[in-house]
Coordinates of N, CA and C in Angstrom, one line a residue:
X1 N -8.8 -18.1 -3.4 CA -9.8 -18.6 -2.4 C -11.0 -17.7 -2.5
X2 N -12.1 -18.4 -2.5 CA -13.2 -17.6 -2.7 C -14.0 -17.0 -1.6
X3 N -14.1 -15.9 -1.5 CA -15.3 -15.3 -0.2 C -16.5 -16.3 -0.4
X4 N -17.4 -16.8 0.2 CA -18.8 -17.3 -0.3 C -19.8 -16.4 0.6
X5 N -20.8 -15.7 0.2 CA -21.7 -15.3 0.7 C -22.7 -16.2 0.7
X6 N -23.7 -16.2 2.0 CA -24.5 -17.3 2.5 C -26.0 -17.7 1.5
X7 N -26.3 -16.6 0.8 CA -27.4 -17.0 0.1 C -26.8 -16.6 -1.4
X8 N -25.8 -15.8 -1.3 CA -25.4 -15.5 -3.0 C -24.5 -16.4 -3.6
X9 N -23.3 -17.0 -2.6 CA -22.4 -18.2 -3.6 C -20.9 -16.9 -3.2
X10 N -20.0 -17.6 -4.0 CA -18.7 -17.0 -4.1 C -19.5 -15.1 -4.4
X11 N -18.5 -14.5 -3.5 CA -18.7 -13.3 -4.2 C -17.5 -12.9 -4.8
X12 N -16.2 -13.2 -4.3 CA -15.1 -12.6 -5.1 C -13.8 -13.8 -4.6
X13 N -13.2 -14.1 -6.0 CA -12.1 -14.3 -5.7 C -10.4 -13.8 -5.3
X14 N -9.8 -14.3 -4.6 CA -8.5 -12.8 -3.6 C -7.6 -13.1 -4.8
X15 N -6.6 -12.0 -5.1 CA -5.9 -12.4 -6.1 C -4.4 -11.9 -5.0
X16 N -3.3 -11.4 -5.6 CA -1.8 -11.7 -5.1 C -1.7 -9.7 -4.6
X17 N -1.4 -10.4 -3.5 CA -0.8 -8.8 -2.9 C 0.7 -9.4 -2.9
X18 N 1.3 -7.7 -3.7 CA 2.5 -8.7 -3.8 C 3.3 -9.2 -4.6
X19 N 3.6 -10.1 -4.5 CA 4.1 -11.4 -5.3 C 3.1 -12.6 -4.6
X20 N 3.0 -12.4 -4.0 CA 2.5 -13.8 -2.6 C 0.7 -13.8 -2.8
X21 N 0.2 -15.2 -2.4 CA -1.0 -15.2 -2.7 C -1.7 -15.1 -1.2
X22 N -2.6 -14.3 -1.1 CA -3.7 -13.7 0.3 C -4.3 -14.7 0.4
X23 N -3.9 -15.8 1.7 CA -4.8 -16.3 2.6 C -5.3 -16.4 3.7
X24 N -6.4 -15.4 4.1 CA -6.6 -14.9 5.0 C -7.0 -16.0 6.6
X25 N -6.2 -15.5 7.8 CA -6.5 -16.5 9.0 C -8.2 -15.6 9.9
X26 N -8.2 -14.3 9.7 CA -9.2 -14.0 10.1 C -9.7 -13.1 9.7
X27 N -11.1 -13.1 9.3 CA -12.2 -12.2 9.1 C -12.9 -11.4 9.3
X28 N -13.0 -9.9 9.6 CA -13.8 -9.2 10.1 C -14.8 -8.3 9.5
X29 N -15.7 -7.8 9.6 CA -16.9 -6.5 8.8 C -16.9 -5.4 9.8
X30 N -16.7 -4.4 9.3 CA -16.6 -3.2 9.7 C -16.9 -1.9 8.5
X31 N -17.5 -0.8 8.6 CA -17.7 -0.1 7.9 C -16.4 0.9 8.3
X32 N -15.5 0.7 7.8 CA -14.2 1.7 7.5 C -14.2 3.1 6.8
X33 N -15.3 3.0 5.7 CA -15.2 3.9 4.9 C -16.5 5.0 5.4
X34 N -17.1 4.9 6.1 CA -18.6 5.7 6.1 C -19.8 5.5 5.0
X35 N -19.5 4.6 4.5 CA -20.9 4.8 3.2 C -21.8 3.6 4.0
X36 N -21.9 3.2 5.2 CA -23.2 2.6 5.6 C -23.1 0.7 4.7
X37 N -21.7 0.6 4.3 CA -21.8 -0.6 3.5 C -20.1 -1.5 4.5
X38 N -20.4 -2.8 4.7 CA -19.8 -3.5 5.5 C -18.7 -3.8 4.8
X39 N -17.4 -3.1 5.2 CA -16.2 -3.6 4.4 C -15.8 -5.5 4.9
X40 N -14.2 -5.9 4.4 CA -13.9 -6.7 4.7 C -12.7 -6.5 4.9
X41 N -12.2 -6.8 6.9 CA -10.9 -6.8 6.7 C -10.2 -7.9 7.4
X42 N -8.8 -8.4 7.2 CA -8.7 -9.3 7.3 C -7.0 -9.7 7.6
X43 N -6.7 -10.6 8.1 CA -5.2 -10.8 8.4 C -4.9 -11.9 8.3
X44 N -3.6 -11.8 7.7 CA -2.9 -13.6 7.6 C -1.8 -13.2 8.0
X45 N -0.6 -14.6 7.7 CA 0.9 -14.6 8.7 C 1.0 -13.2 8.9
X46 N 1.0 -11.9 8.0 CA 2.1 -11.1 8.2 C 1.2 -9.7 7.7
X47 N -0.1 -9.5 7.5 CA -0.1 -8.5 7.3 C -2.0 -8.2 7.6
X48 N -2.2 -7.4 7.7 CA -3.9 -6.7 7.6 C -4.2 -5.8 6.7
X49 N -5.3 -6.8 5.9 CA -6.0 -5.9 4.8 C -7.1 -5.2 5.2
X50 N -7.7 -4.6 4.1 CA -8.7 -4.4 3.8 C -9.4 -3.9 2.4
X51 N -11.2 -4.4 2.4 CA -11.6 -4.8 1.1 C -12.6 -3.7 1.1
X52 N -12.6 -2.5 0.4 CA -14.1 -1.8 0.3 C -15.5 -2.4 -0.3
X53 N -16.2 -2.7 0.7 CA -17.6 -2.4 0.2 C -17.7 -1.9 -1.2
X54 N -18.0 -1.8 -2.3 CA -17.9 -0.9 -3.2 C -19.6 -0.4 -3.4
X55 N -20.7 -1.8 -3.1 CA -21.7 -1.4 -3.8 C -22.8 -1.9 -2.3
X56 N -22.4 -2.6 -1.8 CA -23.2 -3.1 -0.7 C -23.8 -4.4 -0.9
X57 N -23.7 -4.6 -2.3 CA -24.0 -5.9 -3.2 C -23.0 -6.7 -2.9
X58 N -22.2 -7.0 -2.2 CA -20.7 -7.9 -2.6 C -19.8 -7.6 -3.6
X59 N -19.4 -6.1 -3.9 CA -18.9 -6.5 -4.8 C -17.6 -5.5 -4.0
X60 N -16.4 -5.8 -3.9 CA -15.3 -5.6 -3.4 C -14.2 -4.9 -3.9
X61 N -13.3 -4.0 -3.8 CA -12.8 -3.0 -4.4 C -11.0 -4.2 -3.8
X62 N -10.2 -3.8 -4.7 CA -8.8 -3.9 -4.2 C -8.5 -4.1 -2.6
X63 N -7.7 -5.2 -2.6 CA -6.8 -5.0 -1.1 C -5.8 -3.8 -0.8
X64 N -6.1 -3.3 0.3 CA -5.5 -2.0 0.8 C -4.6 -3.1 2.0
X65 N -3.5 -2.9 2.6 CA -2.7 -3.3 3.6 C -2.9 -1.9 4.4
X66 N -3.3 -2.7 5.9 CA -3.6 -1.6 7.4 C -2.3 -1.6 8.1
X67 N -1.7 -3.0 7.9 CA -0.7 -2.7 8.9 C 0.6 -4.0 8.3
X68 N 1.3 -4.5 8.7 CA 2.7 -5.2 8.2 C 3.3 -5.6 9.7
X69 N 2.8 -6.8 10.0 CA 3.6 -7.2 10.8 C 5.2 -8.2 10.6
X70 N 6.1 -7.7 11.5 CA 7.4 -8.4 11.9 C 7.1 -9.7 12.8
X71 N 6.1 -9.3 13.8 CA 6.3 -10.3 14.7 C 6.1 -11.8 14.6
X72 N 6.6 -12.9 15.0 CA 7.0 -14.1 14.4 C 6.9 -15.0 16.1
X73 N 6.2 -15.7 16.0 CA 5.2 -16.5 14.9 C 4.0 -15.9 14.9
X74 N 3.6 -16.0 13.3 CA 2.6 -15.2 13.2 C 1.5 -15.2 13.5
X75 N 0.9 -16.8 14.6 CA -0.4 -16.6 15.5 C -0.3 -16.0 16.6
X76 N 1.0 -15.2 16.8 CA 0.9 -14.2 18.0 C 0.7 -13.1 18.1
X77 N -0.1 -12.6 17.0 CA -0.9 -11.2 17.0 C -2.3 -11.3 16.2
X78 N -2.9 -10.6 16.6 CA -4.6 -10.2 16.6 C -4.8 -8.8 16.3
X79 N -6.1 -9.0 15.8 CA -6.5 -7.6 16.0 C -8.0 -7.7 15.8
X80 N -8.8 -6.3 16.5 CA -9.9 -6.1 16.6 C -10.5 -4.5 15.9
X81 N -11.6 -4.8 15.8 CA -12.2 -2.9 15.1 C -13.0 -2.1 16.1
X82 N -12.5 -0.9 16.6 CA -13.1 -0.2 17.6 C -12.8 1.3 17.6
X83 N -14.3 2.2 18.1 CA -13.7 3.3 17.8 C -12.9 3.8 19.2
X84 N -11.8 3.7 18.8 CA -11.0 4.4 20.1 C -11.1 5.3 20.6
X85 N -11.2 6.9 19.7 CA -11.0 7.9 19.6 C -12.2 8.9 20.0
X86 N -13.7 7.6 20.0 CA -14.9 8.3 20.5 C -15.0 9.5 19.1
X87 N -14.7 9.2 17.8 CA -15.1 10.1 17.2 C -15.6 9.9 15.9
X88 N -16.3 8.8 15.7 CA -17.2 8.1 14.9 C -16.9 7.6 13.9
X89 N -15.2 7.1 13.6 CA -14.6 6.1 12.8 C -13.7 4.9 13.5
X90 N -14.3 3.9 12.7 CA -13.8 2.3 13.2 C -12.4 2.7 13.0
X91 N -11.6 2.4 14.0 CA -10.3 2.3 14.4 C -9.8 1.1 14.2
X92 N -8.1 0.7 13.9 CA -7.8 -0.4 13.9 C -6.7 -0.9 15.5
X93 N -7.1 -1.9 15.6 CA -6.7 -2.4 17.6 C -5.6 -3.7 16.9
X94 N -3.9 -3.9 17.4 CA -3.3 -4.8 17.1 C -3.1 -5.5 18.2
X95 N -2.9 -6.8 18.5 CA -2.5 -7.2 19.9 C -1.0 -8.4 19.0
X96 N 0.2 -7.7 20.0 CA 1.3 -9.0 19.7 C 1.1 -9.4 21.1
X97 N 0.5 -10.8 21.0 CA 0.5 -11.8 22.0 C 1.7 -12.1 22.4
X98 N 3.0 -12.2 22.0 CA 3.8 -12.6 22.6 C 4.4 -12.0 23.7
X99 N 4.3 -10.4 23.0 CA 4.9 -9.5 23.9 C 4.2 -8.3 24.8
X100 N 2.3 -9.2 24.7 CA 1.4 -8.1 25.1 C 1.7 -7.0 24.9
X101 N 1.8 -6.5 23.6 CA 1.9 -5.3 23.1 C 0.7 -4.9 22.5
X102 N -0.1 -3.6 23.0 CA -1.1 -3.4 22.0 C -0.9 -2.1 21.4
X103 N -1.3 -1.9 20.2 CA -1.1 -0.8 19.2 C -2.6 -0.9 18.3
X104 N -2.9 0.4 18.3 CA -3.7 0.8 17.8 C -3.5 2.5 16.3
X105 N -4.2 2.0 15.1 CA -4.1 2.4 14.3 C -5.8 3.5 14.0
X106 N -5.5 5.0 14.0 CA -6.1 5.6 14.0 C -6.8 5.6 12.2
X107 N -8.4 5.6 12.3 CA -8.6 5.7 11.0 C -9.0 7.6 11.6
X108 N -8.1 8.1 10.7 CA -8.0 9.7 10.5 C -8.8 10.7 9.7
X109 N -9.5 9.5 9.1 CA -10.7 11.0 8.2 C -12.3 10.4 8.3
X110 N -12.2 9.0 8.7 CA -13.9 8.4 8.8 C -13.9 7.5 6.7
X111 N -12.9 7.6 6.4 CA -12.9 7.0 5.0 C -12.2 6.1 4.4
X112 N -11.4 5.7 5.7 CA -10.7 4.6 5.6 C -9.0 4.6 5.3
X113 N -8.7 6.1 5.6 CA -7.2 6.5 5.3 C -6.8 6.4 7.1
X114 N -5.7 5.3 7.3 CA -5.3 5.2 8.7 C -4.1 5.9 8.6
X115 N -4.2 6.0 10.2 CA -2.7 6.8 10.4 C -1.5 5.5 11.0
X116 N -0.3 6.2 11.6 CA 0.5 5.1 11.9 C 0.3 4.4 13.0
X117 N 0.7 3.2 13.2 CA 0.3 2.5 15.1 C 1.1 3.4 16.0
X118 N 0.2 3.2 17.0 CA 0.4 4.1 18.2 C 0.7 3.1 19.4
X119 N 1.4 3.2 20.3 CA 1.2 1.9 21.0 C 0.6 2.6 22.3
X120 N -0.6 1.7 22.5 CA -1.2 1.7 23.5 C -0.6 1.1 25.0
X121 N 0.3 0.1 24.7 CA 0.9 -0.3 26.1 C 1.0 -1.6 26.5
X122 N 1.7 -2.1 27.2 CA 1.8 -3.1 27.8 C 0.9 -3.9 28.7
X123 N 0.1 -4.4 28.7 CA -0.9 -5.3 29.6 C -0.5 -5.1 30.5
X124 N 0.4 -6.3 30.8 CA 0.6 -6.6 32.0 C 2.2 -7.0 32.0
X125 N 2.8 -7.0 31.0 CA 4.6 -7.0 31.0 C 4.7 -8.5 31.0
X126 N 4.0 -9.9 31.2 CA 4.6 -10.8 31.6 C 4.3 -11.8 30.6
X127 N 4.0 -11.6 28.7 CA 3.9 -12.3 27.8 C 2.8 -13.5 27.8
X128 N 1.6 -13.4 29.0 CA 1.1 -14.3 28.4 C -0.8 -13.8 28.3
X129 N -0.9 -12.6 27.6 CA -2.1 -12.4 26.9 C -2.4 -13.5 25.8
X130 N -3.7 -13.8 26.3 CA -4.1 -14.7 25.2 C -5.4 -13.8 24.1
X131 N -6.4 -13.3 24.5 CA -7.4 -12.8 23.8 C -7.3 -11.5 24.4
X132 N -8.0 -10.2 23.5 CA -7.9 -8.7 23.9 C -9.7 -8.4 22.9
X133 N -10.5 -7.7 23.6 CA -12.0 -7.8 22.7 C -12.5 -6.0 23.4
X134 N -12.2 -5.5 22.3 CA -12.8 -3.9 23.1 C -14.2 -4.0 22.4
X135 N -14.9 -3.6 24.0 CA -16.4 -4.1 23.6 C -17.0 -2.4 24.9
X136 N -18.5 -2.5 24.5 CA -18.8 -1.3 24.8 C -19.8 -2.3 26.4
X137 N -19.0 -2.6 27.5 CA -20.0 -3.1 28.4 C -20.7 -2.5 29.2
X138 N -20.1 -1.2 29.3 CA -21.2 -0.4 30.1 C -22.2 1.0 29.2
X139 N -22.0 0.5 27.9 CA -23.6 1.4 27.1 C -23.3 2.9 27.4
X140 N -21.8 3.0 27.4 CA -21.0 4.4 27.8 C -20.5 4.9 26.2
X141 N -20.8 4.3 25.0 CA -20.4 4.1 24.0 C -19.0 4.5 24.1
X142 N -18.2 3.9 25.0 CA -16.9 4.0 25.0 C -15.9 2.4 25.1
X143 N -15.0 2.4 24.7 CA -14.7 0.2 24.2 C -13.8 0.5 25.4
X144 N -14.3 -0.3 26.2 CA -12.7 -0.3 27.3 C -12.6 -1.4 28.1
X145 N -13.3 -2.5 27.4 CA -12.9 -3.8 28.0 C -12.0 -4.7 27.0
X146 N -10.8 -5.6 27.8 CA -10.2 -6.9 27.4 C -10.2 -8.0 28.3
X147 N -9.9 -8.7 28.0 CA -10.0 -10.3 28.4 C -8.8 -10.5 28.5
X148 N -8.0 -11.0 29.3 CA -6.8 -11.5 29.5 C -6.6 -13.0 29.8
X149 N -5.8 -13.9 29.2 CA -6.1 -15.4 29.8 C -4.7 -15.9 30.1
X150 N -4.6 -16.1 31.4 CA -3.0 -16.5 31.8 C -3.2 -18.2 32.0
X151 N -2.0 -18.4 32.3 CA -1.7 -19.9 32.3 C -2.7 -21.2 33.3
X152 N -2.9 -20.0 34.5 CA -3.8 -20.8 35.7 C -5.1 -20.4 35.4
X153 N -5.1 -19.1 35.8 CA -6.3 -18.3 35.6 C -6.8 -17.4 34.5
X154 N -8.2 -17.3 34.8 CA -8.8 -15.6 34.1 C -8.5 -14.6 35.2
X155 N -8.7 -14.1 34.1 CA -9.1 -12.3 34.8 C -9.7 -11.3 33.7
X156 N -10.7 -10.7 34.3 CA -11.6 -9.8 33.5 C -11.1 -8.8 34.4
X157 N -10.4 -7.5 33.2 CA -9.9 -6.0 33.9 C -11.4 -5.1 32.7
X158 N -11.2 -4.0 32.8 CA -12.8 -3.0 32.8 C -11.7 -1.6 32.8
X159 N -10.9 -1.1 31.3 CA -10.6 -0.1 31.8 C -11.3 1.4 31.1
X160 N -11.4 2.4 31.8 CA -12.5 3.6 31.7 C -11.4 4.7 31.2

C-alpha cells in the first residue's frame, strides 16, 4: 500500500513486518527522532510502528514496532504523540478503549529509542472512553487535556 504525498505521488511502498503485511488504520507525523524531519507513525489491528524521516525528502527508513497490542477488538485502542515528560521528546500516549486504560511510552533519549508502557491510569473505571487528545490548552506547554464520550453525555475534564 502506497504512502502518496500530496504534490510528489507515492513516496514509499510498506512491505511485511513479520510474516504479515502492514495495513495501517491510523496515521500520524511526529518528529521522534530530533533531526527537525517529520517521521511516520502508525497503527493497525495489533501493533504501532514507526517510520524515520531519513532525509526530509520522503524518503523513509524501516518499520520499527512502538508497542504490540493484545487487546481485542482491535478498534479499541488509540494512541496519540505528546510530550509527557515536559522534556523535549515526543512521547508515545496508548488508550484501550475498552478498558479506559491509558499507558504511556517514554521516548528516553529524544532519538526515538522508547522505554516500556507505563500505565497512567484508569479514567474513569466504567469502560466507556471513547476519544483521549493530549493537547496543550492552556499555552502552559504542558498536554493535560482529554475528551471523554459516554453513552448520554460529554464531558470535557482539564487535568494539571
Amino acid at each position: 500500500m502506497p504512502i502518496v504525498h500530496p504534490c510528489c505521488g507515492p513516496v514509499r511502498s510498506w512491505g511485511a513486518i513479520t510474516s504479515q503485511f502492514f495495513v495501517p488504520q491510523d496515521i500520524k507525523t511526529a518528529d521522534l527522532d530530533g533531526d527537525m524531519h517529520q517521521d511516520l507513525v502508525m497503527r493497525n489491528a495489533g501493533a504501532i510502528v514507526w517510520s524515520r524521516n531519513l532525509d526530509g525528502q520522503g524518503t523513509f527508513g524501516t518499520l520499527d514496532t512502538l508497542f504490540l497490542s493484545n487487546w481485542s477488538p482491535s478498534w479499541h485502542f488509540a494512541f496519540d504523540l505528546a510530550d509527557i515528560e515536559l522534556d523535549g521528546d515526543i512521547d508515545l500516549v496508548v488508550l484501550n478503549r475498552q478498558d479506559s486504560l491509558v499507558v504511556w511510552l517514554p521516548n528516553v533519549n529524544g532519538l526515538g529509542s522508547f522505554g516500556p508502557a507505563q500505565t497512567i491510569g484508569d479514567l474513569h473505571g466504567q469502560g466507556l472512553l471513547g476519544t483521549m487528545k493530549c493537547s496543550d490548552i492552556m499555552s502552559s506547554s504542558f498536554p493535560g487535556s482529554y475528551r471523554e464520550r459516554r453513552a448520554r453525555r460529554e464531558k470535557k475534564s482539564v487535568h494539571q
